[in-house]
XYZ file of N, CA, C and O in Angstrom:
496
model
N 19.140 -19.410 -34.570
C 19.703 -18.280 -33.731
C 19.281 -18.411 -32.157
O 18.082 -18.789 -32.031
N 20.536 -18.326 -31.224
C 20.087 -18.466 -29.821
C 19.442 -17.200 -29.456
O 19.923 -16.248 -29.885
N 18.127 -17.328 -28.818
C 17.674 -16.188 -28.350
C 17.930 -15.943 -27.058
O 18.032 -14.664 -26.378
N 18.258 -16.999 -26.089
C 18.358 -16.920 -24.661
C 18.660 -17.983 -24.069
O 18.671 -19.100 -24.717
N 19.819 -17.923 -23.207
C 20.174 -19.056 -22.376
C 19.845 -18.867 -20.823
O 20.069 -17.884 -20.304
N 19.414 -19.879 -20.351
C 19.117 -19.909 -18.882
C 19.570 -20.866 -17.850
O 19.519 -22.118 -18.727
N 19.995 -20.777 -16.798
C 20.530 -21.824 -16.234
C 20.091 -21.540 -14.432
O 20.044 -20.293 -14.347
N 19.667 -22.580 -13.868
C 19.155 -22.348 -12.439
C 19.772 -23.794 -11.728
O 19.579 -24.683 -12.182
N 19.896 -23.397 -10.290
C 20.199 -24.404 -9.184
C 19.150 -24.221 -8.199
O 19.015 -23.224 -7.796
N 18.703 -25.495 -7.796
C 17.972 -25.563 -6.618
C 18.645 -26.668 -5.664
O 18.963 -27.660 -5.899
N 18.558 -25.938 -4.295
C 19.350 -26.864 -3.281
C 18.078 -27.721 -2.574
O 17.018 -27.291 -2.305
N 18.233 -28.922 -2.518
C 17.279 -30.054 -2.183
C 16.867 -29.707 -0.628
O 15.625 -30.061 -0.291
N 17.724 -29.149 0.070
C 17.367 -28.869 1.420
C 16.543 -27.724 1.694
O 15.655 -27.794 2.459
N 16.747 -26.902 0.730
C 15.831 -25.786 0.524
C 14.471 -26.245 0.385
O 13.253 -25.623 0.911
N 14.444 -26.916 -0.722
C 13.000 -27.541 -0.864
C 12.308 -28.241 -0.142
O 11.101 -28.343 0.241
N 13.119 -29.128 0.780
C 12.497 -29.927 1.867
C 12.208 -28.971 2.901
O 11.015 -28.969 3.527
N 12.884 -27.795 3.375
C 12.346 -26.817 4.233
C 11.054 -26.181 3.767
O 10.352 -25.857 4.912
N 10.794 -26.017 2.678
C 9.845 -25.291 2.317
C 8.516 -26.138 2.113
O 7.624 -25.982 1.569
N 8.893 -27.466 2.429
C 7.788 -28.552 2.226
C 7.171 -28.609 0.824
O 6.058 -28.705 0.846
N 7.890 -28.455 -0.102
C 7.315 -28.582 -1.535
C 6.964 -30.050 -1.811
O 6.261 -30.236 -2.475
N 7.481 -30.963 -1.114
C 7.013 -32.426 -1.278
C 6.044 -32.648 -0.812
O 5.310 -33.934 -0.983
N 5.168 -31.886 0.291
C 4.084 -32.377 0.940
C 3.171 -31.359 0.896
O 2.021 -31.569 1.211
N 3.404 -30.126 0.640
C 2.312 -29.136 0.839
C 1.665 -28.953 -0.575
O 2.067 -28.205 -1.577
N 0.620 -29.757 -0.801
C -0.098 -29.686 -2.157
C -0.566 -28.458 -2.556
O -0.420 -28.031 -3.653
N -1.219 -27.472 -1.590
C -1.606 -26.162 -1.923
C -0.519 -25.418 -2.694
O -0.826 -24.792 -3.625
N 0.910 -25.531 -2.043
C 1.689 -24.803 -2.446
C 2.250 -25.374 -4.017
O 2.372 -24.731 -4.779
N 2.080 -26.408 -4.061
C 2.787 -27.208 -5.331
C 1.549 -26.704 -6.433
O 2.019 -26.624 -7.621
N 0.366 -26.741 -6.059
C -0.461 -26.200 -7.011
C -0.515 -24.652 -7.413
O -1.005 -24.463 -8.646
N 0.007 -24.087 -6.799
C 0.485 -22.591 -7.113
C 1.718 -22.505 -8.184
O 1.835 -21.642 -8.834
N 2.551 -23.663 -8.045
C 3.635 -23.580 -8.829
C 3.577 -24.643 -9.991
O 4.161 -24.212 -11.195
N 2.844 -25.537 -9.875
C 2.848 -26.546 -10.927
C 1.571 -27.035 -11.618
O 0.406 -26.935 -10.660
N 1.501 -27.188 -12.942
C 0.327 -27.371 -13.325
C -0.455 -29.007 -13.048
O 0.667 -29.452 -12.610
N -1.411 -29.076 -13.574
C -1.771 -30.345 -13.151
C -1.176 -31.511 -13.823
O -0.830 -32.729 -13.507
N -0.897 -31.241 -15.231
C -0.160 -32.179 -15.803
C 1.186 -32.513 -15.403
O 1.540 -33.675 -15.178
N 2.128 -31.660 -14.599
C 3.115 -31.626 -13.954
C 2.811 -32.466 -12.554
O 3.580 -33.398 -12.221
N 1.725 -32.045 -12.034
C 1.618 -32.892 -10.927
C 1.187 -34.392 -11.062
O 1.714 -35.226 -10.246
N 0.666 -34.830 -11.981
C 0.628 -36.083 -12.538
C 1.732 -36.731 -12.638
O 1.939 -37.918 -12.184
N 2.817 -35.996 -13.345
C 4.200 -36.638 -13.447
C 4.906 -36.768 -12.026
O 5.650 -37.589 -11.747
N 4.552 -35.748 -10.971
C 5.087 -35.801 -9.783
C 4.460 -37.027 -9.122
O 5.316 -37.603 -8.250
N 3.421 -37.307 -9.300
C 2.832 -38.557 -8.483
C 3.470 -39.701 -8.881
O 3.943 -40.543 -8.119
N 4.186 -39.734 -10.093
C 5.106 -41.013 -10.491
C 6.565 -41.106 -9.756
O 6.853 -42.066 -9.499
N 6.926 -39.717 -9.637
C 8.108 -39.710 -9.155
C 8.265 -39.554 -7.612
O 8.973 -40.062 -7.056
N 7.319 -38.516 -6.964
C 7.273 -38.183 -5.723
C 8.678 -38.151 -5.130
O 9.043 -38.655 -3.945
N 9.689 -37.202 -5.626
C 10.810 -36.966 -5.163
C 11.220 -35.607 -5.064
O 10.804 -34.928 -5.648
N 12.203 -35.215 -4.111
C 12.687 -33.651 -3.815
C 13.426 -33.710 -5.190
O 13.193 -32.180 -5.729
N 14.231 -34.222 -5.698
C 14.957 -33.897 -6.965
C 13.874 -33.761 -8.117
O 14.285 -32.777 -8.809
N 12.760 -34.400 -8.248
C 11.793 -34.074 -9.387
C 11.488 -32.887 -9.192
O 11.341 -31.900 -10.179
N 10.860 -32.332 -8.143
C 10.392 -31.032 -7.710
C 11.533 -29.767 -7.935
O 11.096 -28.882 -8.607
N 12.480 -30.123 -7.390
C 13.706 -29.387 -7.485
C 14.105 -29.094 -8.696
O 14.168 -27.817 -9.394
N 14.131 -30.044 -9.806
C 14.679 -29.896 -11.004
C 13.546 -29.081 -11.889
O 14.024 -28.426 -12.884
N 12.306 -29.607 -11.750
C 11.270 -28.900 -12.355
C 11.343 -27.492 -12.186
O 11.112 -26.444 -12.894
N 11.251 -27.170 -10.775
C 11.326 -25.667 -10.412
C 12.516 -24.905 -11.113
O 12.547 -23.906 -11.494
N 13.804 -25.372 -11.109
C 14.870 -24.856 -11.818
C 14.844 -24.579 -13.008
O 15.039 -23.631 -13.753
N 14.151 -25.592 -13.715
C 13.874 -25.412 -15.335
C 12.977 -24.222 -15.429
O 12.866 -23.638 -16.557
N 11.757 -24.148 -14.587
C 10.966 -22.665 -14.808
C 11.773 -21.654 -14.749
O 11.573 -20.677 -15.654
N 12.627 -21.578 -13.593
C 13.574 -20.341 -13.304
C 14.264 -20.143 -14.604
O 14.531 -18.775 -15.086
N 14.909 -21.301 -15.466
C 15.712 -21.227 -16.340
C 15.056 -20.745 -17.655
O 15.601 -19.701 -18.508
N 13.814 -21.157 -17.727
C 12.963 -20.632 -18.969
C 12.844 -18.990 -18.736
O 13.045 -18.456 -19.725
N 12.561 -18.782 -17.456
C 12.293 -16.955 -17.349
C 13.617 -16.540 -17.450
O 13.462 -15.084 -18.123
N 14.514 -16.831 -17.474
C 16.000 -16.418 -17.524
C 16.154 -16.195 -18.924
O 16.620 -15.334 -19.423
N 15.938 -17.312 -19.739
C 15.834 -17.095 -21.292
C 15.018 -16.114 -21.786
O 15.631 -15.381 -22.884
N 14.040 -15.911 -21.465
C 12.977 -14.760 -21.690
C 13.437 -13.504 -21.338
O 12.657 -12.416 -21.767
N 14.254 -13.381 -20.408
C 14.676 -11.874 -19.809
C 13.762 -11.359 -19.066
O 13.697 -10.342 -18.942
N 13.109 -12.308 -18.224
C 12.076 -11.879 -17.396
C 12.276 -12.630 -16.059
O 13.418 -13.218 -15.881
N 11.444 -12.506 -15.268
C 11.296 -12.945 -13.731
C 10.119 -13.169 -13.039
O 9.177 -12.779 -13.669
N 10.175 -13.833 -12.060
C 8.852 -13.934 -11.530
C 8.178 -12.601 -10.877
O 7.052 -12.540 -10.770
N 9.010 -11.701 -10.706
C 8.636 -10.352 -10.157
C 7.698 -9.866 -11.130
O 7.125 -8.781 -10.785
N 7.851 -10.225 -12.348
C 7.006 -9.600 -13.406
C 5.410 -9.933 -13.362
O 4.638 -9.665 -14.255
N 5.173 -10.901 -12.391
C 3.653 -11.507 -12.064
C 3.408 -12.438 -12.968
O 2.156 -12.661 -13.143
N 4.288 -13.126 -13.627
C 3.867 -14.358 -14.417
C 3.702 -15.599 -13.600
O 4.288 -15.658 -12.489
N 2.684 -16.474 -13.952
C 2.601 -17.585 -13.171
C 3.415 -18.737 -13.680
O 3.643 -18.926 -15.156
N 3.939 -19.242 -12.906
C 4.873 -20.278 -12.852
C 3.989 -21.600 -13.585
O 4.594 -22.411 -14.187
N 2.743 -21.634 -13.332
C 1.932 -22.768 -13.952
C 1.915 -22.520 -15.559
O 1.595 -23.575 -16.329
N 1.995 -21.466 -16.171
C 2.202 -21.142 -17.472
C 3.333 -21.837 -18.036
O 3.387 -21.777 -19.523
N 4.566 -22.143 -17.466
C 5.698 -23.058 -17.898
C 5.539 -24.309 -17.401
O 5.544 -24.563 -16.066
N 5.304 -25.215 -18.442
C 5.065 -26.685 -17.799
C 6.342 -27.742 -18.480
O 6.513 -27.171 -19.625
N 6.821 -28.124 -17.316
C 8.099 -29.013 -17.722
C 7.384 -30.475 -17.889
O 7.179 -31.066 -16.620
N 7.160 -31.101 -19.038
C 6.762 -32.182 -19.071
C 7.721 -33.044 -19.823
O 8.694 -32.909 -19.608
N 7.162 -34.387 -20.233
C 8.414 -35.294 -20.781
C 7.648 -35.759 -22.265
O 6.446 -35.922 -22.178
N 8.656 -35.839 -22.970
C 8.353 -36.862 -24.127
C 8.007 -38.312 -23.994
O 8.480 -38.849 -22.791
N 7.801 -38.933 -24.880
C 7.393 -40.236 -24.818
C 8.466 -41.122 -24.403
O 8.594 -42.047 -23.770
N 9.770 -40.687 -24.892
C 10.891 -41.312 -24.399
C 11.379 -40.938 -23.135
O 12.401 -41.751 -22.426
N 10.961 -40.071 -22.371
C 11.026 -39.593 -21.150
C 11.906 -38.085 -21.024
O 12.110 -37.777 -19.870
N 12.189 -37.600 -22.443
C 12.969 -36.560 -22.385
C 12.085 -35.332 -21.691
O 11.122 -35.427 -22.271
N 12.633 -34.439 -20.927
C 12.005 -33.272 -20.462
C 11.753 -32.212 -21.839
O 12.659 -32.111 -22.729
N 10.680 -31.690 -21.685
C 10.190 -30.734 -22.655
C 9.374 -29.678 -22.079
O 8.887 -29.767 -21.015
N 9.600 -28.402 -22.842
C 8.664 -27.305 -22.337
C 7.586 -26.996 -23.116
O 7.588 -26.902 -24.445
N 6.415 -26.708 -22.390
C 5.131 -26.182 -22.960
C 4.883 -25.068 -22.433
O 4.619 -25.006 -21.214
N 4.756 -23.810 -23.097
C 4.112 -22.597 -22.231
C 2.696 -22.292 -22.989
O 2.225 -22.712 -23.836
N 2.370 -21.493 -21.892
C 0.917 -20.988 -22.107
C 0.673 -19.437 -21.844
O 1.515 -18.942 -21.163
N -0.415 -18.920 -21.966
C -0.617 -17.610 -21.473
C 0.251 -16.457 -21.889
O 1.003 -16.338 -23.007
N 0.478 -15.785 -20.599
C 1.607 -14.454 -20.871
C 2.838 -15.091 -21.386
O 3.568 -14.373 -22.045
N 3.212 -16.153 -20.684
C 4.777 -16.704 -20.785
C 4.728 -16.975 -22.368
O 5.957 -16.663 -23.075
N 3.805 -17.625 -22.807
C 3.798 -17.921 -24.287
C 3.817 -16.846 -25.171
O 4.518 -16.904 -26.222
N 3.037 -15.736 -24.914
C 3.048 -14.670 -25.695
C 4.471 -13.816 -25.567
O 4.894 -13.378 -26.444
N 5.039 -13.805 -24.554
C 6.670 -13.303 -24.198
C 7.495 -14.084 -25.241
O 7.944 -13.834 -26.193
N 7.375 -15.410 -25.304
C 8.204 -16.230 -26.316
C 7.786 -15.862 -27.530
O 8.982 -15.640 -28.406
N 6.640 -15.951 -27.944
C 6.229 -15.675 -29.265
C 6.817 -14.334 -29.965
O 7.331 -14.276 -30.884
N 6.751 -13.308 -28.990
C 7.149 -12.223 -29.409
C 8.425 -11.816 -29.695
O 8.909 -10.943 -30.430
N 9.372 -12.558 -28.895
C 10.754 -12.393 -29.352
C 11.290 -13.586 -30.226
O 12.320 -13.784 -30.566
N 10.254 -14.314 -30.673
C 10.663 -15.140 -31.605
C 11.076 -16.567 -31.406
O 11.875 -17.187 -32.257
N 10.661 -17.090 -30.278
C 11.198 -18.315 -29.801
C 10.409 -19.541 -30.453
O 9.115 -19.391 -30.507
N 11.203 -20.429 -31.239
C 10.337 -21.529 -31.836
C 11.037 -22.735 -31.544
O 10.138 -23.777 -31.528
N 11.962 -22.697 -30.858
C 12.510 -24.254 -30.455
C 13.056 -24.039 -28.933
O 13.962 -23.038 -28.687
N 12.828 -24.980 -27.820
C 13.356 -24.880 -26.610
C 14.198 -26.310 -26.504
O 13.789 -27.312 -26.930
N 15.281 -25.916 -25.809
C 16.286 -27.213 -25.636
C 16.308 -27.173 -24.155
O 16.423 -26.068 -23.284
N 16.242 -28.163 -23.278
C 16.293 -28.417 -21.804
C 17.079 -29.663 -21.360
O 16.944 -30.588 -21.875
N 17.954 -29.311 -20.343
C 18.595 -30.490 -19.736
C 18.405 -30.290 -18.307
O 18.520 -29.137 -17.719
N 17.956 -31.282 -17.643
C 17.786 -31.197 -16.086
C 18.828 -32.204 -15.496
O 18.679 -33.469 -15.796
N 19.468 -32.192 -14.323
C 20.444 -33.054 -13.825
C 20.383 -32.832 -12.442
O 19.952 -31.903 -11.984
N 20.592 -33.758 -11.587
C 20.684 -33.958 -10.240
C 21.819 -34.410 -9.583
O 22.665 -35.412 -10.165
N 22.347 -34.146 -8.519
C 23.142 -34.637 -7.843
C 22.636 -34.840 -6.288
O 21.467 -34.813 -6.288
N 23.426 -35.352 -5.251
C 22.884 -35.607 -3.895
C 22.109 -34.577 -3.414
O 20.971 -34.619 -2.882
N 22.620 -33.093 -3.600
C 22.157 -32.246 -2.826
C 21.323 -31.424 -3.764
O 21.067 -30.207 -3.147
N 21.560 -31.114 -4.951
C 21.047 -30.078 -5.801
C 20.623 -30.499 -7.001
O 20.657 -31.823 -7.459
N 19.713 -29.737 -7.759
C 19.213 -30.076 -9.300
C 19.428 -28.799 -9.861
O 19.282 -27.746 -9.362
N 20.072 -29.156 -11.076
C 20.337 -27.937 -12.002
C 19.502 -28.135 -13.423
O 19.355 -29.393 -14.041
N 19.128 -27.086 -13.968
C 18.334 -27.144 -15.211
C 18.948 -25.832 -16.173
O 19.428 -24.869 -15.673
N 19.231 -26.341 -17.333
C 19.894 -25.516 -18.267
C 18.914 -25.520 -19.493
O 18.673 -26.593 -20.202
N 18.565 -24.300 -20.126
C 17.477 -24.214 -21.034
C 18.183 -23.130 -22.129
O 18.905 -22.245 -21.649
N 17.937 -23.373 -23.401
C 18.134 -22.660 -24.573
C 17.029 -22.319 -25.166
O 16.339 -23.226 -25.778
N 16.806 -21.087 -25.654
C 15.626 -20.604 -26.420
C 16.069 -20.368 -27.860
O 17.159 -19.423 -27.951
N 15.530 -20.887 -28.841
C 16.334 -20.876 -30.216
C 15.030 -20.323 -31.196
O 13.846 -20.560 -31.221
N 15.390 -19.430 -32.328
C 14.596 -18.996 -33.316
C 14.549 -19.857 -34.392
O 15.296 -20.611 -34.561
């Protein structure tokens, strides 16, 4: 059964203006070390924008948001051996997910020249 659906879009120009691709201190507040290790391989605005959009989409699935004081680092957008994006939750975000009965996550991230979009489904 579907518990939640989330979608988010990030404009690459905004990501550049915020210097997400170069401000390591800022990146470490948003992304886990595992995600940063993936970023080192990619090093693109699209990668950062897509991963951020995915984190926002996860929060929408859970019916919460960043204003609730949740750490974005507790939502990791990693990749499977085949390269498919996967979601790994920790801490308070995992507790919320477990409490509403999420057991399966589906995620898709796509990019265009100027935007990255993530679509997430939470399923029991």
